[in-house]
XYZ file of C-alpha atoms in Angstrom:
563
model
C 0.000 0.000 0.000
C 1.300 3.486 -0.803
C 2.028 5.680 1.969
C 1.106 8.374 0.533
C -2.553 9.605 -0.957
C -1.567 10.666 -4.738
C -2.876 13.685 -6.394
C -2.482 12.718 -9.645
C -2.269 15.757 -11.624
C -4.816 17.626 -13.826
C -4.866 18.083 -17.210
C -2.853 21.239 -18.216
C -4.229 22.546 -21.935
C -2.313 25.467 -22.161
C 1.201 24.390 -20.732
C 2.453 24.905 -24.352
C 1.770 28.612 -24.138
C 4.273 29.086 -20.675
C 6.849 26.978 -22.314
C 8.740 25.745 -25.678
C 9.027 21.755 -23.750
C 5.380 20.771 -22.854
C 6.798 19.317 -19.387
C 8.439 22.136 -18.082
C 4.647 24.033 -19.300
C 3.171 21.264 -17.652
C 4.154 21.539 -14.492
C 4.132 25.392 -14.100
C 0.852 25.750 -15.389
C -0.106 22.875 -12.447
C 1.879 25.371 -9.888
C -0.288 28.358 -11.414
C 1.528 30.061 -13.468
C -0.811 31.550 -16.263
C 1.268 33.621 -18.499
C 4.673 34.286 -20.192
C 5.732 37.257 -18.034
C 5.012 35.317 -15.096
C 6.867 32.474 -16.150
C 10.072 34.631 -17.046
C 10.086 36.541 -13.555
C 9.841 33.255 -11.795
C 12.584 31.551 -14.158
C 14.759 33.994 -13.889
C 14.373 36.409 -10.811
C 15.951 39.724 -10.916
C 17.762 40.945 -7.334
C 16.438 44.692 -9.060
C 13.021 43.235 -7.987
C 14.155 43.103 -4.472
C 11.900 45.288 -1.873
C 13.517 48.621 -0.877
C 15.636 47.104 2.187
C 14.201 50.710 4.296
C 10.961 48.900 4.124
C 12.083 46.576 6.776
C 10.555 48.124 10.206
C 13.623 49.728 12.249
C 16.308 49.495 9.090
C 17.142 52.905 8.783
C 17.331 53.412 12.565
C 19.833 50.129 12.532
C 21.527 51.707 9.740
C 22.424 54.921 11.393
C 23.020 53.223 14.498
C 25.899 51.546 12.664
C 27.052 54.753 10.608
C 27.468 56.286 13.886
C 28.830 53.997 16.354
C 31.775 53.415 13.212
C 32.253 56.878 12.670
C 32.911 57.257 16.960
C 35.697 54.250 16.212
C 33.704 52.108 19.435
C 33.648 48.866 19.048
C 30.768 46.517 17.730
C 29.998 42.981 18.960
C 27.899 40.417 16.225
C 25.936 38.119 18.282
C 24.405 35.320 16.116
C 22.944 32.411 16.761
C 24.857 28.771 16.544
C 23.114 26.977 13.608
C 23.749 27.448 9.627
C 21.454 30.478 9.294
C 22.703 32.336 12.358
C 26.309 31.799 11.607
C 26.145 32.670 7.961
C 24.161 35.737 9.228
C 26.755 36.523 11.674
C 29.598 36.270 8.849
C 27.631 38.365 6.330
C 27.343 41.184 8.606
C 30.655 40.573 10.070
C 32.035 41.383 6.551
C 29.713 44.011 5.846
C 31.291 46.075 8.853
C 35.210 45.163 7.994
C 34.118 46.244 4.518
C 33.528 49.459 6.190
C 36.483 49.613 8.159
C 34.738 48.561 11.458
C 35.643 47.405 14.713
C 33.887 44.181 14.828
C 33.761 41.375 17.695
C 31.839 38.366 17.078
C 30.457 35.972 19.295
C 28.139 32.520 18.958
C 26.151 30.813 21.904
C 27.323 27.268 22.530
C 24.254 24.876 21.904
C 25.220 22.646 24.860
C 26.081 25.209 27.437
C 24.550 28.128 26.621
C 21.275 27.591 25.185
C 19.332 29.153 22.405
C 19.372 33.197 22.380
C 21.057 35.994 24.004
C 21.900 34.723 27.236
C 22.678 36.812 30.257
C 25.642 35.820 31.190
C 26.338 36.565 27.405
C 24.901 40.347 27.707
C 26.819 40.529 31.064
C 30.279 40.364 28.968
C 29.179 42.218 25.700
C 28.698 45.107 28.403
C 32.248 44.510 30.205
C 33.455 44.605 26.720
C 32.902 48.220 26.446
C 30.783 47.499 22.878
C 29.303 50.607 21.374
C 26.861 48.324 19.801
C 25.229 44.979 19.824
C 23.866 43.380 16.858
C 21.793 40.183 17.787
C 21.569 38.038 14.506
C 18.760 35.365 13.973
C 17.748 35.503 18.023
C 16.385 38.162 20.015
C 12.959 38.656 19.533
C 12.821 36.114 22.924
C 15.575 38.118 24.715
C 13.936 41.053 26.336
C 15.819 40.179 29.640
C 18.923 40.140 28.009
C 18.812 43.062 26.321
C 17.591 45.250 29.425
C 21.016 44.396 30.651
C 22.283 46.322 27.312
C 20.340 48.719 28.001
C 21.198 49.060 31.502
C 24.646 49.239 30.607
C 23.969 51.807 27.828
C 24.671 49.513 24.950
C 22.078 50.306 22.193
C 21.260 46.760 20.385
C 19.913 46.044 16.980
C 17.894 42.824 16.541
C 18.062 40.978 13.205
C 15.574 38.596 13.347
C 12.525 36.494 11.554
C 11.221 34.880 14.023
C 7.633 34.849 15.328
C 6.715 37.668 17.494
C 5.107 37.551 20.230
C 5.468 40.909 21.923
C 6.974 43.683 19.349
C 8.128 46.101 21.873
C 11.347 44.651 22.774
C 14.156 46.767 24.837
C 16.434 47.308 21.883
C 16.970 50.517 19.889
C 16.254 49.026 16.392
C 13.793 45.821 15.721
C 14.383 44.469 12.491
C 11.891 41.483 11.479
C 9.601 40.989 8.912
C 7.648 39.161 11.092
C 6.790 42.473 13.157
C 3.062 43.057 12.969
C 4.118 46.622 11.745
C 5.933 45.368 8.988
C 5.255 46.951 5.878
C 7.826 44.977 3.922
C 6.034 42.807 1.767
C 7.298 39.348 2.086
C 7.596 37.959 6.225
C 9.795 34.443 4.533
C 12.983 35.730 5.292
C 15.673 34.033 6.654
C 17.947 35.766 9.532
C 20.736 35.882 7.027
C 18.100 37.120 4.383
C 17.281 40.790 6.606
C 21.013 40.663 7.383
C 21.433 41.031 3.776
C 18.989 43.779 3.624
C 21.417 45.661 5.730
C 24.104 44.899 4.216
C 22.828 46.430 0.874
C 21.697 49.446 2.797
C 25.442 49.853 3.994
C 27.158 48.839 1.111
C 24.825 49.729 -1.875
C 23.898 46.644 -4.340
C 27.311 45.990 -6.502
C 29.115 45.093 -3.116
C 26.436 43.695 -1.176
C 25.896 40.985 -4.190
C 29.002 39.259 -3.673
C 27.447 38.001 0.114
C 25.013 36.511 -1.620
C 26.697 32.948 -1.439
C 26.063 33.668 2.585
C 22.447 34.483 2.273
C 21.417 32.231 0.174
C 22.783 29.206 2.304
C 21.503 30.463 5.208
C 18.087 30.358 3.802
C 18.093 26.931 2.241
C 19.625 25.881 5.482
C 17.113 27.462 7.764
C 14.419 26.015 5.677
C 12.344 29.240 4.776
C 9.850 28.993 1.714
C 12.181 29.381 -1.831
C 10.003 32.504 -3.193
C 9.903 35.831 -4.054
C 12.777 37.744 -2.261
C 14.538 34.276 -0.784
C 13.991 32.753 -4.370
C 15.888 35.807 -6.266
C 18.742 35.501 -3.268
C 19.078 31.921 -3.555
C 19.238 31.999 -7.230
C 21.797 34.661 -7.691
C 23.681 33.366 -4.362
C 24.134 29.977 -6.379
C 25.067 31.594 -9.730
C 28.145 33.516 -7.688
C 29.001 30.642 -5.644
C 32.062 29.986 -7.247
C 33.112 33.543 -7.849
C 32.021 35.199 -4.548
C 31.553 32.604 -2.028
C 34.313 32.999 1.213
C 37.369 31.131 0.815
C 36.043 28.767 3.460
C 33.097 27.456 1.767
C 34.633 26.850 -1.126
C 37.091 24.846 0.218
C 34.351 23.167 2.055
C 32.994 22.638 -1.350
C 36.272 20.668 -2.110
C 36.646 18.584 1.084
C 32.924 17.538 0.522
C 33.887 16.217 -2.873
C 30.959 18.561 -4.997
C 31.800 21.222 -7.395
C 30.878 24.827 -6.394
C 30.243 26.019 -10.275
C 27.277 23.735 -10.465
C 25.509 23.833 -7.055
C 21.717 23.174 -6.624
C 19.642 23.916 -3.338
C 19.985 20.463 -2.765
C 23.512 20.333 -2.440
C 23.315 23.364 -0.175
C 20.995 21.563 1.595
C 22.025 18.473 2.283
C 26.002 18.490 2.027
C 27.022 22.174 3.291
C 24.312 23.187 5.665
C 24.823 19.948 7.702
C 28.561 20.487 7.912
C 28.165 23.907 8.820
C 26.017 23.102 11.308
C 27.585 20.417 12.644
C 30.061 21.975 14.538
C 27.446 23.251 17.051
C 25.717 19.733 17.345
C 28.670 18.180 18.462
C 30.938 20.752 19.859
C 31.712 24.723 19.568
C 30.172 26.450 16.483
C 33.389 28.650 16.455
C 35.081 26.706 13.882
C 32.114 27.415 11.705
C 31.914 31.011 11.827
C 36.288 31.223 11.949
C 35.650 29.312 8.376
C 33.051 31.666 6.982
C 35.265 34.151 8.016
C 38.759 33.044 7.377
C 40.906 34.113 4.384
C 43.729 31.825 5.089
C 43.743 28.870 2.665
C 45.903 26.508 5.143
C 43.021 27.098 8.413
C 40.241 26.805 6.043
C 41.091 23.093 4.996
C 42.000 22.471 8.588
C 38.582 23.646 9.266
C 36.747 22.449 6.779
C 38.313 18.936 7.328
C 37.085 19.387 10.814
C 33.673 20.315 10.244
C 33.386 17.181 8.283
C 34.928 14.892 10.713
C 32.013 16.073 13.288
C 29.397 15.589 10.607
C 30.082 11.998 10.165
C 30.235 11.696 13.719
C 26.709 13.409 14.015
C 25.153 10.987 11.701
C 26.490 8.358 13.346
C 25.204 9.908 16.579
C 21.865 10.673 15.046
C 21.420 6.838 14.362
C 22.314 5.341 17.684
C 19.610 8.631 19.217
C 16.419 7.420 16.791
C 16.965 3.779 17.785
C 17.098 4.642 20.813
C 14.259 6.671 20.891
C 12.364 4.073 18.989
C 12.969 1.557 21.557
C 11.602 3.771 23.864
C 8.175 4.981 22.390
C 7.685 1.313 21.395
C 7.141 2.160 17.989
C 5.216 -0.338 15.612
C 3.645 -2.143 18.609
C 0.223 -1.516 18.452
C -1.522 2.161 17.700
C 0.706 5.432 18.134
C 0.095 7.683 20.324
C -1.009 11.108 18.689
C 2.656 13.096 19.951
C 5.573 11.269 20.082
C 7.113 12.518 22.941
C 10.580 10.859 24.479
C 12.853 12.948 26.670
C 16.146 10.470 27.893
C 18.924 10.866 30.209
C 22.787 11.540 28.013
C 21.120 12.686 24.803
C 22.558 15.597 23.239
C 20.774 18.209 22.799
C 21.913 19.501 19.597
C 21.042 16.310 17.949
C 17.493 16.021 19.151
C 16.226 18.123 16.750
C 17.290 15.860 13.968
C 16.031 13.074 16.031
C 12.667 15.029 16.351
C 12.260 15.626 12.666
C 13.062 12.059 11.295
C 10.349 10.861 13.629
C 7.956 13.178 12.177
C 8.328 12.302 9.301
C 8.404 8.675 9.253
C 5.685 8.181 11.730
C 3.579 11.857 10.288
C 3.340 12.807 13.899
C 4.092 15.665 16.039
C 7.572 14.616 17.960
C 8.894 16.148 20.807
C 12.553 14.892 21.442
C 14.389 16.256 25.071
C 17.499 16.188 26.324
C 17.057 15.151 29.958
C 19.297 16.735 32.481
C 18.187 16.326 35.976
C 15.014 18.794 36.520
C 14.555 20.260 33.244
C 14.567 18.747 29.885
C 15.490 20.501 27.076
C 14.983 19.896 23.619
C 12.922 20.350 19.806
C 9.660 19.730 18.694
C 8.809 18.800 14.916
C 5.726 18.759 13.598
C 3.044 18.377 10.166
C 1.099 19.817 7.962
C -2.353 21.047 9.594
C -0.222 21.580 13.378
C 1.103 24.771 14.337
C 3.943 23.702 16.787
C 4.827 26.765 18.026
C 1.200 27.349 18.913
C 0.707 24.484 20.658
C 3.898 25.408 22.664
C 2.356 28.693 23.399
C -0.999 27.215 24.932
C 1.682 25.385 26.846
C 3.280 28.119 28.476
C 2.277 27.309 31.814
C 4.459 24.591 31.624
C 7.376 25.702 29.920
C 10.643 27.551 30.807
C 11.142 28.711 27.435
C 10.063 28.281 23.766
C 10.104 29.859 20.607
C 10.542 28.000 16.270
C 8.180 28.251 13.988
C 5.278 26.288 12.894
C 6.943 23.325 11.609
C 10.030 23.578 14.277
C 10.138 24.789 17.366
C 12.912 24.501 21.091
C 11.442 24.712 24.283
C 12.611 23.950 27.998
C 10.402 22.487 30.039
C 10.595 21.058 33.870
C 11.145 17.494 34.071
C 8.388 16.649 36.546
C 6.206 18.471 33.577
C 6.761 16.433 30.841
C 3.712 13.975 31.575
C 1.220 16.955 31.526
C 2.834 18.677 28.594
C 2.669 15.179 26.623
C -1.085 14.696 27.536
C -1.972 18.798 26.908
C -0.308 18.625 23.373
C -1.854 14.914 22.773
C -5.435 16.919 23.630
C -4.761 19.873 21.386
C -3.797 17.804 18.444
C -7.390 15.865 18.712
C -9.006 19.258 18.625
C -7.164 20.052 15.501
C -7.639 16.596 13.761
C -10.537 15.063 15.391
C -11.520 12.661 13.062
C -7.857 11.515 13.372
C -4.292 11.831 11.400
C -5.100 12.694 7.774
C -3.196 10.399 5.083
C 0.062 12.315 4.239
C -0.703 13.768 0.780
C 1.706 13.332 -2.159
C 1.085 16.223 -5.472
C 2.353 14.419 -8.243
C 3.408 17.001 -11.151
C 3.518 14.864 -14.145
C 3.447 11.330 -15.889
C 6.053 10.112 -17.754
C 7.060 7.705 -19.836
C 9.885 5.545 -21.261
C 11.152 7.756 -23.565
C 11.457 9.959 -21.060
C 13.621 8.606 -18.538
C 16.789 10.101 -19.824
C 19.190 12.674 -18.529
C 18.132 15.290 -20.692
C 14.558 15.388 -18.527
C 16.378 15.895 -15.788
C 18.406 19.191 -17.020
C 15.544 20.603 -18.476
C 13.398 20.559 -14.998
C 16.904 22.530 -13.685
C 15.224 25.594 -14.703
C 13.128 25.270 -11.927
C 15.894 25.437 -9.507
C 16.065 26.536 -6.715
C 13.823 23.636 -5.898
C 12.908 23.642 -1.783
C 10.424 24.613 0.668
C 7.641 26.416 -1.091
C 8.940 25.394 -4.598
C 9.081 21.523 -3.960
C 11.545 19.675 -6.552
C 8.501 17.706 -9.100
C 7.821 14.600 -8.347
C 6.676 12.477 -11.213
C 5.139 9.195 -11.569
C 5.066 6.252 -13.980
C 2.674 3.332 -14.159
C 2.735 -0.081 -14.369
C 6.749 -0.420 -14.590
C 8.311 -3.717 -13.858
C 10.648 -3.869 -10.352
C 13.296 -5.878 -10.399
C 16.382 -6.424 -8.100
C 15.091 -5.136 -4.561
C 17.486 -5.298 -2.050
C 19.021 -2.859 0.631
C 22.217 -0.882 0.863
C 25.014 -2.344 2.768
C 23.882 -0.177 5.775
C 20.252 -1.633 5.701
C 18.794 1.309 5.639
C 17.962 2.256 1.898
C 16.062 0.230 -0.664
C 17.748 0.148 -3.879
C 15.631 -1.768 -6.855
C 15.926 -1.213 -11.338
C 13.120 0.307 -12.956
C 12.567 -0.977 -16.339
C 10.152 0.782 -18.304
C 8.335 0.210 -22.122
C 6.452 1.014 -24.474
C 5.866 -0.143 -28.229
C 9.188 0.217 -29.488
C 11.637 1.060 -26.518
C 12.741 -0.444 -23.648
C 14.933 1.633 -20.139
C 16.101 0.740 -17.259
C 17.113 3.165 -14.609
C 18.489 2.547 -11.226
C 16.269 4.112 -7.951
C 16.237 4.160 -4.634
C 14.145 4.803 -1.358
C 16.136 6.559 0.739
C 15.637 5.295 4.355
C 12.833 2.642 2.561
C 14.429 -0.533 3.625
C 11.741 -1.193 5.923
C 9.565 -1.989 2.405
C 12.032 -4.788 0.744
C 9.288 -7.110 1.148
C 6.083 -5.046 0.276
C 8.316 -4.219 -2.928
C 9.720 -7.621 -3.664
C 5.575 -9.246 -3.908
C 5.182 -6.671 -6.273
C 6.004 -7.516 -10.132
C 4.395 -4.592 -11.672
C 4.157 -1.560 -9.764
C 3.789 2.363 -9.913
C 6.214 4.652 -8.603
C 6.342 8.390 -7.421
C 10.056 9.701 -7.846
C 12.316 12.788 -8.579
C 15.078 12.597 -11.168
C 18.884 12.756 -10.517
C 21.651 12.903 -12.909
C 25.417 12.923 -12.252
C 27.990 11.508 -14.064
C 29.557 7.429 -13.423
C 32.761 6.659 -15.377
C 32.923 9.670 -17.159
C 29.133 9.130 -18.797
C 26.118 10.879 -17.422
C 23.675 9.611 -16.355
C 19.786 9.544 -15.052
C 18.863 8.076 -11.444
C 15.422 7.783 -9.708
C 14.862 8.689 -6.267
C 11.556 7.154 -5.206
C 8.966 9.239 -2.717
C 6.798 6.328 -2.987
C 5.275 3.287 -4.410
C 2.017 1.431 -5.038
C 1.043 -1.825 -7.017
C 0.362 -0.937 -10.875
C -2.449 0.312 -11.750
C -4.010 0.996 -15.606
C -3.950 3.697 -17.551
C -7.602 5.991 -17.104
């Protein structure tokens, strides 16, 4: 049985008049695109089309705050947060400033021992510093007790930040966020790094602030933001410059990595930079991160990049051993699950539980809640679906929290030990008010058919123009029907199913090679089938100096005919 429900898609009559290749008009006219113009703006996004960066609530207060603390020669301390969107924030801005001949201190929370946010002990030293200025990047709207130290002390602060708000009139003498209720900037997507770059043009005018684009944009595929409209033009461009513009550092985490920074998708940002850039404050001390974004000697930033890759494998590893464990414990797959998956455990690390949290989500299509348990609190992340506002939940919550704050898919929170029973049965209740008729079948929007002819790398190129494909502007998924399976088996780690797909039709025979990532739990539902129909997004690369076309598989069901 398919795990999904499929929307297979509707007929598109028109598709021919958004493009000159019938897929590619297929599958925009499907997303609802409706003209040529539209089409072109959306295909190729033009940074010109960005909002004026003074729309941003607070920006031109920020800005002058900066102009003026530089021109007094006092020193200013970047504050950012620890993962891939704070620290690439951090090192945009950081640049900015030196690019203006600033006196700049940076600084990043550890995960482990600090905690999320400005901390006090944190504003404490910024103050004994002597700073002229604070700039909090990608935390602060959470920090009002923090900052009253700053401004206690007398040190103005500027929050960059995105995140949601709950009360807008923070102690800080510039609040820059989208997400302000008196925003009048048009788009509220932005990433942290994306309203950092906002300042950054407003300091540095567009020619110069375009070559931090490489920054930006992998802060915002990192940080998971919907790819459109201002974060789709970033990304776009930031990819384009990559291998021109991108810091020293990242392109020589490019090489360690073993992928090629002139042809970069979101998906490589995605799921081979981000992770190693964020990996440092998982494990350890996100200071090697930043140091690397920020370094422009070529000997530290393979000793760094090497490093930062060395703690990644260790965090999958990690990440493994954690969502056994945690399996174990919620005794998954014996009997009904309970409506929140909710596991806090003793020696856990708590900058893996969100990735713990988010791979039970989505295997089980639950709410998880995954805690690092440390005598009387617990402290951890909470992952969620589609139809559950996390951070909402969290928020009816409160009583029981010491501290929260995400978004609606994500979300951290603290919470007292000797609490976690209530908050597991108040979220359990809220989630049966918001799905009373019980868990809705995960839906799967299929973009197009194809067919044999069509499994080819050239498919696969032309659907590029799409890119950047993410949150918002999902990669397409296609579908074929009734295509004979052959070979199932699993990857040498058990954990992936790898089968050939062998497709016909009158005159033409292909097989292409696919795989389920993390599917190996289905080797025998696929082996019974024969014939079957599979959901799947292409992938070429190149083996043996030939290129070649690869199928990853979403999802599979047994064959069905043609309507």
């Amino acid at each position: 049985m398919a795990r999904y429900q499929w929307i297979e898609p509707d007929p598109a009559p028109w598709a021919h008049r958004l493009s000159e290749d019938f897929l590619l008009g297929e599958i925009l006219w499907r997303r609802g695109f409706r003209d040529r113009a539209t089409v072109d703006a959306f295909l190729q996004p033009r940074l010109d089309d960005l909002p004026d960066p003074h729309a941003l609530p607070d920006l031109t207060a920020a800005v002058s705050l900066i102009r003026d603390t530089i021109d007094a020669q006092r020193r200013i301390v970047v504050y950012g947060d620890y993962d891939a969107d704070g620290l690439c924030g951090t090192a945009l801005l950081t640049r900015t400033l030196r690019a203006l001949d600033a006196d700049v201190r940076t600084m990043v929370p550890n995960r482990l021992t600090d905690g999320y946010g400005l901390n006090l002990n944190a504003a404490h030293r910024i103050a004994a510093d002597g700073a002229g200025l604070a700039i909090l990047i990608d935390c602060g709207t959470g920090d009002a007790d923090a900052l009253r130290i700053l401004q206690a002390a007398g040190v103005p602060a500027v929050v960059l930040d995105h995140h949601h708000v709950r009360d807008p009139n923070l102690p800080a003498a510039a609040f820059v966020s989208p997400r302000r209720p008196d925003s009048r900037y048009p788009f509220t997507g932005l990433a942290a790094a994306g309203v950092a770059y906002q300042v950054a043009r407003a300091l540095l005018g567009e020619e110069r602030a375009a070559k931090l684009l490489p920054l930006a944009a992998l802060a915002t595929v990192a940080d998971v933001v919907p790819l459109e409209r201002d974060n789709r033009a970033i990304v776009h461009h930031g990819l384009r410059r990559f291998a021109a513009d991108a810091p020293l550092g990242l392109q020589v985490l490019c090489v360690d990595a073993g992928v090629d920074a002139r042809a970069l998708t979101a998906w490589h940002l995605a799921f081979i930079l981000a992770p190693r850039v964020n990996a440092a404050g998982r494990m350890d001390d996100p200071m090697p991160a930043l140091r690397l974004l920020l370094t422009e000697d070529a000997a530290e930033a393979r000793r760094l990049a090497r490093r930062l890759s060395q703690l990644n494998a260790r965090r999958q590893e990690a990440t493994e051993r954690m969502l056994v464990q945690a399996e174990q414990r919620l005794a998954l797959g014996e009997g009904d699950l309970a409506s929140v998956l909710l596991v806090a455990e003793e020696g856990w690390s708590v900058g893996l539980v969100g990735l713990v949290a988010s791979r039970l989500a989505d295997r089980y299509q639950r709410p998880a809640v995954v805690l690092a348990r440390d005598g009387e609190l617990s402290r951890g992340s909470a992952r969620s679906i589609d139809g559950f506002n996390i951070v909402e939940a969290l928020d009816a919550c409160r009583d029981l929290l010491v501290a929260h704050g995400g978004h609606s898919r994500a979300a951290g929170l603290t919470v007292e030990t000797a609490h976690l029973r209530t908050l597991e049965e108040r979220l359990q209740s809220l989630v049966g008010e918001t799905f009373p008729d019980g868990f809705p079948r995960p839906v799967l929007q299929l973009d197009a058919e194809l067919h044999a002819d069509e499994l080819v790398p050239e498919t696969a190129r032309l659907i590029e123009a799409l890119e950047p494909c993410g949150t918002g502007n999902p990669t397409p998924v296609f579908f074929m029907r009734d295509v004979s399976v052959q070979r199932p088996r699993l990857s040498r780690d058990g954990k992936h199913l790898l089968f050939d797909v062998v497709a016909r039709n009158r005159t033409l025979v292909r097989r292409v090679g696919a795989v389920s990532f993390n599917g190996g739990e289905r080797l025998d539902e696929l082996a019974s089938l024969q014939r079957a129909d599979v959901a799947f997004t292409l992938r070429r690369d190149r083996w043996n100096g030939a290129e070649r076309l690869s199928l990853d598989v979403v999802d599979f069901r047994p064959a069905t005919a043609r309507p």
